Amino acid sequence: MNERKRNVMEAAHALFVEKGYAATSIQDILDQSGISKGTFYNYFPSKNELLMSIFEKINLETDQRRAHVIAGRPVHDKEAFIQQVKVKMEVSKENNLFALFQGVFISEDEELKKFIKQHHISELRWMQRRVIEVYGMRVYPYSIDLAVMMHGMIHHTVHFVMAIEADVNVDQVIGYAMRRVDAAIEEIIHTNDALLDPHVLEKWQPEEERARERKKSRVLQEIGAMQREADERSNELLVFLQDEMREETPRRLVMETVAGTISNNETLMLRIKEFFS
Amino acid sequence: MNERKRNVMEAAHALFVEKGYAATSIQDILDQSGISKGTFYNYFPSKNELLMSIFEKINLETDQRRAHVIAGRPVHDKEAFIQQVKVKMEVSKENNLFALFQGVFISEDEELKKFIKQHHISELRWMQRRVIEVYGMRVYPYSIDLAVMMHGMIHHTVHFVMAIEADVNVDQVIGYAMRRVDAAIEEIIHTNDALLDPHVLEKWQPEEERARERKKSRVLQEIGAMQREADERSNELLVFLQDEMREETPRRLVMETVAGTISNNETLMLRIKEFFS
DNA sequence: TACCTGTTAGAACAACAGTACAAAAATTGA
DNA sequence: TCAATTTTTGTACTGTTGTTCTAACAGGTA
């Protein structure tokens, strides 16, 4: 991306955080970043599109920070999960997202609304996946309920705490919510109390992303199957492949090279190639 | 209120529900209600003030419907509580408040923001009070946590269910949340796990309202004390006074007359007079 | 009728997002 | 180096918005 364009985005971002979206006029952004109107509309089709670009940048940063947190730790590490949730709240706070996200809804811009909705859904999807990873497959039938419940509790409480300026920090809120979920899980499983179908989010995901996740899960499944009958050396390599697979952008060459040295690797190689195709 | 003015409010309300706040221009409202701009600004100082008037009307209706639900039932009646919560969600749905409330935040209008915040706080205050009434004083130290948790869970889930168009109704969501709260209460009390100070909301309430609630609670306390040593006739009258006290606008004359016929009524009469003073 | 008062209609205004376009500047490529 | 191309700029313009201004109007009173 253009240096100049990034500059405009940063200036706009700062203004949005400081004054809010609606209160920031395009002229403000022009003054702040020292470009002309023509250039602005050369970079961004509209003010809304600019906002979306900023959101995307923030979301990317969130994903990276989350990936960094989990790196080298097992997926069921609860502490890692807590820290990942915290990342989201920190980013939201830093960027004044509570106000910004809200702000979008009035705009009545269909594109923007859809964008936010999609983001919300993918966040819940993430949480659902992580809940299953942390608590195991036995929570699967209740995973979307737990994800929505947790997301609702944390966001709502943090929002509330900020509004009334209570002397409580994000860690405490997340800790509280985690303890509630921990206890609720036993009770929910015991009474088999499910509200929503855990597949309900799938049809709201973009087809492309779904396909990618399907392929990814096939690779991981194959790795899991191989681990059961692998010697020590192969196992270490398989664990590496597993970790690499969970990175933001798994490196194709590295994976194929490593996979190539494992015996009986035909299916695995096929799955990897499928994934990168 | 002026017939014509009510008409304008209704037209605007319908348009806001249908198209959203921002997407409804004042011109739309003028066309719909057949008045001129001058008249509009004679009735309402601004578009925001009009929105606030509509909110106020909706909130009043909510309060009334809630009062109607509880009428003649004991405060600890859990089913009544559930129905009252449902009232709120129904009203929100009917009036598209999820979108409308969101819409307010971008407006960057300080007055409007404060108004919504105040409403949110008073809703939580209501929920806190009701939680204590339903579950008893033993949940008092955790009452604001429970209120925020419940509010967050229900609103978030309903919002989510609507967004993804899941086949789940409000009753199911509220039922689910209630079961979670029921179980959480035992666990929270057992582990003495509190997050927020139950007094935290008080300083955000308008002083006037706080005083009124204090006085009201004194009357109800006195009624409760008297009930313990009352004969059957007095008890029936006390129950009536209790119900009347919980109405939107308790009738002074009726209450004083009834209270006057109960023996040892000096303190009660004093509290009633204080309340109406 | 003449006067006053509050209501009404609609033109006028200012701020805004976005468009159009010609001139100037910067970049590219031979 | 220099011409071709792309990017940037400045400015004027459009159309819409919420809000204000002002003059006409209606209805009651002296």
mmCIF file of C-alpha atoms in Angstrom, chain A residues 9-275:
data_model
loop_
_atom_site.group_PDB
_atom_site.id
_atom_site.type_symbol
_atom_site.label_atom_id
_atom_site.label_comp_id
_atom_site.label_asym_id
_atom_site.label_seq_id
_atom_site.Cartn_x
_atom_site.Cartn_y
_atom_site.Cartn_z
ATOM 1 C CA MET A 9 -5.743 6.160 6.956
ATOM 2 C CA GLU A 10 -3.767 6.820 10.096
ATOM 3 C CA ALA A 11 -4.853 10.434 10.256
ATOM 4 C CA ALA A 12 -8.480 9.448 9.727
ATOM 5 C CA HIS A 13 -8.178 6.662 12.249
ATOM 6 C CA ALA A 14 -6.858 9.037 14.885
ATOM 7 C CA LEU A 15 -9.622 11.517 14.171
ATOM 8 C CA PHE A 16 -12.311 8.835 14.325
ATOM 9 C CA VAL A 17 -11.004 7.596 17.661
ATOM 10 C CA GLU A 18 -10.773 11.107 19.000
ATOM 11 C CA LYS A 19 -13.958 12.708 17.711
ATOM 12 C CA GLY A 20 -16.035 9.828 16.439
ATOM 13 C CA TYR A 21 -16.934 8.891 12.906
ATOM 14 C CA ALA A 22 -19.846 11.200 12.224
ATOM 15 C CA ALA A 23 -18.198 14.180 13.854
ATOM 16 C CA THR A 24 -15.177 13.871 11.594
ATOM 17 C CA SER A 25 -15.748 15.518 8.239
ATOM 18 C CA ILE A 26 -13.782 14.661 5.148
ATOM 19 C CA GLN A 27 -12.402 18.168 5.228
ATOM 20 C CA ASP A 28 -10.985 17.411 8.683
ATOM 21 C CA ILE A 29 -9.209 14.400 7.256
ATOM 22 C CA LEU A 30 -7.883 16.433 4.332
ATOM 23 C CA ASP A 31 -6.574 19.133 6.641
ATOM 24 C CA GLN A 32 -5.013 16.597 8.979
ATOM 25 C CA SER A 33 -3.282 14.562 6.305
ATOM 26 C CA GLY A 34 -2.514 17.400 3.936
ATOM 27 C CA ILE A 35 -4.029 15.965 0.789
ATOM 28 C CA SER A 36 -6.684 17.271 -1.523
ATOM 29 C CA LYS A 37 -10.195 16.072 -2.044
ATOM 30 C CA GLY A 38 -9.397 14.649 -5.415
ATOM 31 C CA THR A 39 -6.668 12.488 -3.950
ATOM 32 C CA PHE A 40 -8.906 11.342 -1.151
ATOM 33 C CA TYR A 41 -11.525 10.102 -3.566
ATOM 34 C CA ASN A 42 -8.796 8.591 -5.623
ATOM 35 C CA TYR A 43 -7.818 6.461 -2.634
ATOM 36 C CA PHE A 44 -11.210 5.698 -1.159
ATOM 37 C CA PRO A 45 -14.522 5.475 -2.989
ATOM 38 C CA SER A 46 -16.299 6.969 0.017
ATOM 39 C CA LYS A 47 -15.998 7.815 3.677
ATOM 40 C CA ASN A 48 -17.644 4.499 4.514
ATOM 41 C CA GLU A 49 -15.086 2.565 2.514
ATOM 42 C CA LEU A 50 -12.344 4.358 4.377
ATOM 43 C CA LEU A 51 -13.896 3.282 7.655
ATOM 44 C CA MET A 52 -14.076 -0.288 6.436
ATOM 45 C CA SER A 53 -10.412 -0.213 5.463
ATOM 46 C CA ILE A 54 -9.561 0.964 8.956
ATOM 47 C CA PHE A 55 -11.669 -1.787 10.484
ATOM 48 C CA GLU A 56 -9.944 -4.330 8.329
ATOM 49 C CA LYS A 57 -6.569 -3.091 9.429
ATOM 50 C CA ILE A 58 -7.613 -3.297 13.078
ATOM 51 C CA ASN A 59 -9.011 -6.790 12.637
ATOM 52 C CA LEU A 60 -5.841 -7.926 10.966
ATOM 53 C CA GLU A 61 -3.833 -6.584 13.860
ATOM 54 C CA THR A 62 -6.133 -8.385 16.297
ATOM 55 C CA ASP A 63 -5.684 -11.664 14.456
ATOM 56 C CA GLN A 64 -1.930 -11.281 14.460
ATOM 57 C CA ARG A 65 -1.761 -10.497 18.148
ATOM 58 C CA ARG A 66 -3.973 -13.477 18.858
ATOM 59 C CA ALA A 67 -1.828 -15.755 16.732
ATOM 60 C CA HIS A 68 1.196 -14.509 18.602
ATOM 61 C CA VAL A 69 -0.413 -15.360 21.939
ATOM 62 C CA ILE A 70 -1.201 -18.962 21.028
ATOM 63 C CA ALA A 71 2.100 -19.631 19.257
ATOM 64 C CA GLY A 72 3.895 -22.546 20.813
ATOM 65 C CA ARG A 73 1.104 -23.350 23.236
ATOM 66 C CA PRO A 74 -1.424 -26.180 22.988
ATOM 67 C CA VAL A 75 -4.856 -25.158 21.744
ATOM 68 C CA HIS A 76 -6.502 -26.281 24.973
ATOM 69 C CA ASP A 77 -4.395 -23.848 27.031
ATOM 70 C CA LYS A 78 -7.066 -21.910 28.837
ATOM 71 C CA GLU A 79 -4.751 -19.102 29.851
ATOM 72 C CA ALA A 80 -3.914 -18.531 26.204
ATOM 73 C CA PHE A 81 -7.600 -18.361 25.393
ATOM 74 C CA ILE A 82 -8.141 -15.775 28.101
ATOM 75 C CA GLN A 83 -5.298 -13.682 26.774
ATOM 76 C CA GLN A 84 -6.689 -13.917 23.254
ATOM 77 C CA VAL A 85 -10.051 -12.689 24.419
ATOM 78 C CA LYS A 86 -8.275 -9.918 26.224
ATOM 79 C CA VAL A 87 -6.512 -8.891 23.023
ATOM 80 C CA LYS A 88 -9.873 -8.183 21.450
ATOM 81 C CA MET A 89 -11.016 -6.043 24.330
ATOM 82 C CA GLU A 90 -7.760 -4.133 24.414
ATOM 83 C CA VAL A 91 -7.934 -3.420 20.710
ATOM 84 C CA SER A 92 -11.522 -2.318 21.103
ATOM 85 C CA LYS A 93 -10.565 0.015 23.876
ATOM 86 C CA GLU A 94 -7.523 1.460 22.142
ATOM 87 C CA ASN A 95 -9.477 2.186 19.002
ATOM 88 C CA ASN A 96 -12.639 3.277 20.687
ATOM 89 C CA LEU A 97 -14.406 0.532 18.778
ATOM 90 C CA PHE A 98 -17.334 0.444 21.154
ATOM 91 C CA ALA A 99 -18.315 3.864 19.921
ATOM 92 C CA LEU A 100 -17.137 3.329 16.357
ATOM 93 C CA PHE A 101 -18.960 0.060 15.814
ATOM 94 C CA GLN A 102 -22.123 1.425 17.270
ATOM 95 C CA GLY A 103 -21.684 4.444 15.099
ATOM 96 C CA VAL A 104 -21.861 2.423 11.986
ATOM 97 C CA PHE A 105 -25.376 1.287 12.477
ATOM 98 C CA ILE A 106 -27.020 4.627 12.034
ATOM 99 C CA SER A 107 -25.266 5.209 8.778
ATOM 100 C CA GLU A 108 -27.898 3.021 7.174
ATOM 101 C CA ASP A 109 -25.321 2.064 4.650
ATOM 102 C CA GLU A 110 -26.114 -1.497 3.678
ATOM 103 C CA GLU A 111 -22.555 -2.351 2.750
ATOM 104 C CA LEU A 112 -21.238 -1.140 6.052
ATOM 105 C CA LYS A 113 -23.894 -2.948 8.043
ATOM 106 C CA LYS A 114 -23.219 -6.186 6.243
ATOM 107 C CA PHE A 115 -19.525 -5.730 6.861
ATOM 108 C CA ILE A 116 -20.008 -5.327 10.607
ATOM 109 C CA LYS A 117 -22.429 -8.194 10.774
ATOM 110 C CA GLN A 118 -19.969 -10.424 8.973
ATOM 111 C CA HIS A 119 -17.280 -9.386 11.396
ATOM 112 C CA HIS A 120 -19.498 -10.132 14.351
ATOM 113 C CA ILE A 121 -20.301 -13.558 12.976
ATOM 114 C CA SER A 122 -16.692 -14.422 12.325
ATOM 115 C CA GLU A 123 -15.811 -13.343 15.855
ATOM 116 C CA LEU A 124 -18.456 -15.680 17.233
ATOM 117 C CA ARG A 125 -17.252 -18.394 14.935
ATOM 118 C CA TRP A 126 -13.761 -17.925 16.324
ATOM 119 C CA MET A 127 -15.041 -18.094 19.858
ATOM 120 C CA GLN A 128 -17.067 -21.207 19.136
ATOM 121 C CA ARG A 129 -14.007 -22.947 17.702
ATOM 122 C CA ARG A 130 -11.839 -21.914 20.635
ATOM 123 C CA VAL A 131 -14.437 -23.019 23.164
ATOM 124 C CA ILE A 132 -14.422 -26.463 21.588
ATOM 125 C CA GLU A 133 -10.635 -26.521 21.547
ATOM 126 C CA VAL A 134 -10.378 -25.487 25.177
ATOM 127 C CA TYR A 135 -13.197 -27.557 26.666
ATOM 128 C CA GLY A 136 -13.102 -30.518 24.315
ATOM 129 C CA MET A 137 -15.572 -32.100 21.937
ATOM 130 C CA ARG A 138 -18.048 -32.876 24.702
ATOM 131 C CA VAL A 139 -19.147 -29.221 24.643
ATOM 132 C CA TYR A 140 -19.683 -29.320 20.894
ATOM 133 C CA PRO A 141 -23.497 -29.517 21.008
ATOM 134 C CA TYR A 142 -23.530 -26.409 23.212
ATOM 135 C CA SER A 143 -20.610 -24.606 21.650
ATOM 136 C CA ILE A 144 -22.501 -21.839 19.918
ATOM 137 C CA ASP A 145 -24.578 -21.182 23.023
ATOM 138 C CA LEU A 146 -21.426 -20.912 25.074
ATOM 139 C CA ALA A 147 -19.780 -18.660 22.518
ATOM 140 C CA VAL A 148 -22.726 -16.268 22.367
ATOM 141 C CA MET A 149 -23.131 -16.325 26.129
ATOM 142 C CA MET A 150 -19.501 -15.599 26.782
ATOM 143 C CA HIS A 151 -19.227 -12.948 24.114
ATOM 144 C CA GLY A 152 -22.379 -11.269 25.400
ATOM 145 C CA MET A 153 -21.297 -11.362 29.019
ATOM 146 C CA ILE A 154 -17.838 -9.999 28.414
ATOM 147 C CA HIS A 155 -18.704 -7.297 25.928
ATOM 148 C CA HIS A 156 -21.715 -6.163 27.843
ATOM 149 C CA THR A 157 -19.877 -6.058 31.135
ATOM 150 C CA VAL A 158 -16.838 -4.274 29.766
ATOM 151 C CA HIS A 159 -19.076 -1.768 28.054
ATOM 152 C CA PHE A 160 -21.002 -1.245 31.262
ATOM 153 C CA VAL A 161 -17.898 -0.949 33.399
ATOM 154 C CA MET A 162 -16.529 1.681 31.046
ATOM 155 C CA ALA A 163 -19.808 3.578 31.024
ATOM 156 C CA ILE A 164 -20.089 3.851 34.779
ATOM 157 C CA GLU A 165 -16.333 4.224 35.191
ATOM 158 C CA ALA A 166 -16.152 1.396 37.698
ATOM 159 C CA ASP A 167 -12.815 0.419 39.110
ATOM 160 C CA VAL A 168 -12.657 -2.975 37.420
ATOM 161 C CA ASN A 169 -10.272 -4.037 34.713
ATOM 162 C CA VAL A 170 -10.694 -6.241 31.692
ATOM 163 C CA ASP A 171 -8.859 -9.185 33.272
ATOM 164 C CA GLN A 172 -11.279 -9.283 36.138
ATOM 165 C CA VAL A 173 -14.254 -9.221 33.801
ATOM 166 C CA ILE A 174 -12.892 -11.987 31.628
ATOM 167 C CA GLY A 175 -11.934 -14.028 34.675
ATOM 168 C CA TYR A 176 -15.423 -13.642 36.069
ATOM 169 C CA ALA A 177 -17.006 -14.692 32.782
ATOM 170 C CA MET A 178 -14.685 -17.687 32.501
ATOM 171 C CA ARG A 179 -15.625 -18.908 35.963
ATOM 172 C CA ARG A 180 -19.290 -18.610 35.049
ATOM 173 C CA VAL A 181 -18.793 -20.509 31.822
ATOM 174 C CA ASP A 182 -16.717 -23.185 33.563
ATOM 175 C CA ALA A 183 -19.517 -23.846 35.992
ATOM 176 C CA ALA A 184 -22.251 -23.516 33.379
ATOM 177 C CA ILE A 185 -20.645 -26.141 31.157
ATOM 178 C CA GLU A 186 -21.008 -28.914 33.721
ATOM 179 C CA GLU A 187 -24.594 -27.969 34.334
ATOM 180 C CA ILE A 188 -25.423 -27.627 30.645
ATOM 181 C CA ILE A 189 -23.942 -30.998 29.796
ATOM 182 C CA HIS A 190 -25.611 -32.597 32.781
ATOM 183 C CA THR A 191 -29.044 -31.295 31.830
ATOM 184 C CA ASN A 192 -28.336 -31.476 28.087
ATOM 185 C CA ASP A 193 -29.590 -27.920 27.716
ATOM 186 C CA ALA A 194 -28.980 -26.618 24.214
ATOM 187 C CA LEU A 195 -30.458 -23.489 22.668
ATOM 188 C CA LEU A 196 -28.955 -23.098 19.217
ATOM 189 C CA ASP A 197 -27.781 -25.540 16.604
ATOM 190 C CA PRO A 198 -23.958 -25.465 16.556
ATOM 191 C CA HIS A 199 -24.080 -25.426 12.749
ATOM 192 C CA VAL A 200 -26.147 -22.288 12.650
ATOM 193 C CA LEU A 201 -23.242 -20.008 11.775
ATOM 194 C CA GLU A 202 -22.026 -22.013 8.853
ATOM 195 C CA LYS A 203 -24.459 -20.713 6.319
ATOM 196 C CA TRP A 204 -23.491 -17.158 7.227
ATOM 197 C CA GLN A 205 -19.879 -17.685 6.471
ATOM 198 C CA PRO A 206 -18.583 -16.753 3.043
ATOM 199 C CA GLU A 207 -18.372 -19.882 0.896
ATOM 200 C CA GLU A 208 -14.681 -19.344 0.231
ATOM 201 C CA GLU A 209 -13.814 -19.263 3.924
ATOM 202 C CA ARG A 210 -15.911 -22.351 4.569
ATOM 203 C CA ALA A 211 -14.106 -24.276 1.874
ATOM 204 C CA ARG A 212 -10.768 -23.221 3.303
ATOM 205 C CA GLU A 213 -11.762 -24.337 6.785
ATOM 206 C CA ARG A 214 -13.007 -27.650 5.434
ATOM 207 C CA LYS A 215 -9.673 -28.268 3.751
ATOM 208 C CA LYS A 216 -7.768 -27.194 6.830
ATOM 209 C CA SER A 217 -9.745 -29.526 9.014
ATOM 210 C CA ARG A 218 -9.029 -32.409 6.595
ATOM 211 C CA VAL A 219 -5.299 -31.773 6.909
ATOM 212 C CA LEU A 220 -5.497 -31.667 10.686
ATOM 213 C CA GLN A 221 -7.637 -34.787 10.724
ATOM 214 C CA GLU A 222 -5.078 -36.654 8.657
ATOM 215 C CA ILE A 223 -2.271 -35.476 10.922
ATOM 216 C CA GLY A 224 -4.265 -36.680 13.917
ATOM 217 C CA ALA A 225 -4.833 -40.080 12.320
ATOM 218 C CA MET A 226 -1.131 -40.456 11.519
ATOM 219 C CA GLN A 227 -0.071 -39.457 15.019
ATOM 220 C CA ARG A 228 -1.764 -42.509 16.432
ATOM 221 C CA GLU A 229 0.639 -44.884 14.685
ATOM 222 C CA ALA A 230 3.734 -42.760 14.304
ATOM 223 C CA ASP A 231 7.191 -43.235 15.792
ATOM 224 C CA GLU A 232 8.786 -40.532 17.897
ATOM 225 C CA ARG A 233 10.540 -38.719 15.073
ATOM 226 C CA SER A 234 7.478 -38.629 12.850
ATOM 227 C CA ASN A 235 5.383 -37.463 15.774
ATOM 228 C CA GLU A 236 7.574 -34.456 16.361
ATOM 229 C CA LEU A 237 7.316 -33.525 12.718
ATOM 230 C CA LEU A 238 3.566 -34.013 12.784
ATOM 231 C CA VAL A 239 3.275 -31.716 15.782
ATOM 232 C CA PHE A 240 5.264 -29.125 13.871
ATOM 233 C CA LEU A 241 2.941 -29.443 10.896
ATOM 234 C CA GLN A 242 -0.014 -29.081 13.224
ATOM 235 C CA ASP A 243 1.371 -25.844 14.658
ATOM 236 C CA GLU A 244 2.264 -24.496 11.237
ATOM 237 C CA MET A 245 -1.230 -25.278 10.041
ATOM 238 C CA ARG A 246 -2.677 -23.081 12.755
ATOM 239 C CA GLU A 247 -0.589 -20.074 11.799
ATOM 240 C CA GLU A 248 -2.168 -17.157 10.029
ATOM 241 C CA THR A 249 -0.456 -18.093 6.781
ATOM 242 C CA PRO A 250 1.012 -21.603 6.806
ATOM 243 C CA ARG A 251 4.129 -21.848 4.648
ATOM 244 C CA ARG A 252 3.524 -24.213 1.791
ATOM 245 C CA LEU A 253 7.114 -25.098 0.931
ATOM 246 C CA VAL A 254 8.098 -25.801 4.527
ATOM 247 C CA MET A 255 5.067 -27.985 5.084
ATOM 248 C CA GLU A 256 5.500 -30.003 1.927
ATOM 249 C CA THR A 257 9.192 -30.511 2.578
ATOM 250 C CA VAL A 258 8.600 -31.741 6.128
ATOM 251 C CA ALA A 259 5.639 -33.863 5.130
ATOM 252 C CA GLY A 260 7.741 -35.396 2.371
ATOM 253 C CA THR A 261 10.122 -36.936 4.909
ATOM 254 C CA ILE A 262 7.390 -38.728 6.825
ATOM 255 C CA SER A 263 6.599 -42.298 5.810
ATOM 256 C CA ASN A 264 3.200 -43.193 4.351
ATOM 257 C CA ASN A 265 2.613 -39.569 3.533
ATOM 258 C CA GLU A 266 0.535 -39.943 0.370
ATOM 259 C CA THR A 267 -2.812 -38.890 1.828
ATOM 260 C CA LEU A 268 -1.234 -36.158 3.905
ATOM 261 C CA MET A 269 0.554 -34.682 0.901
ATOM 262 C CA LEU A 270 -2.671 -34.802 -1.050
ATOM 263 C CA ARG A 271 -4.543 -32.956 1.691
ATOM 264 C CA ILE A 272 -1.811 -30.344 1.945
ATOM 265 C CA LYS A 273 -1.847 -29.767 -1.787
ATOM 266 C CA GLU A 274 -5.607 -29.484 -1.692
ATOM 267 C CA PHE A 275 -5.365 -26.932 1.061
#
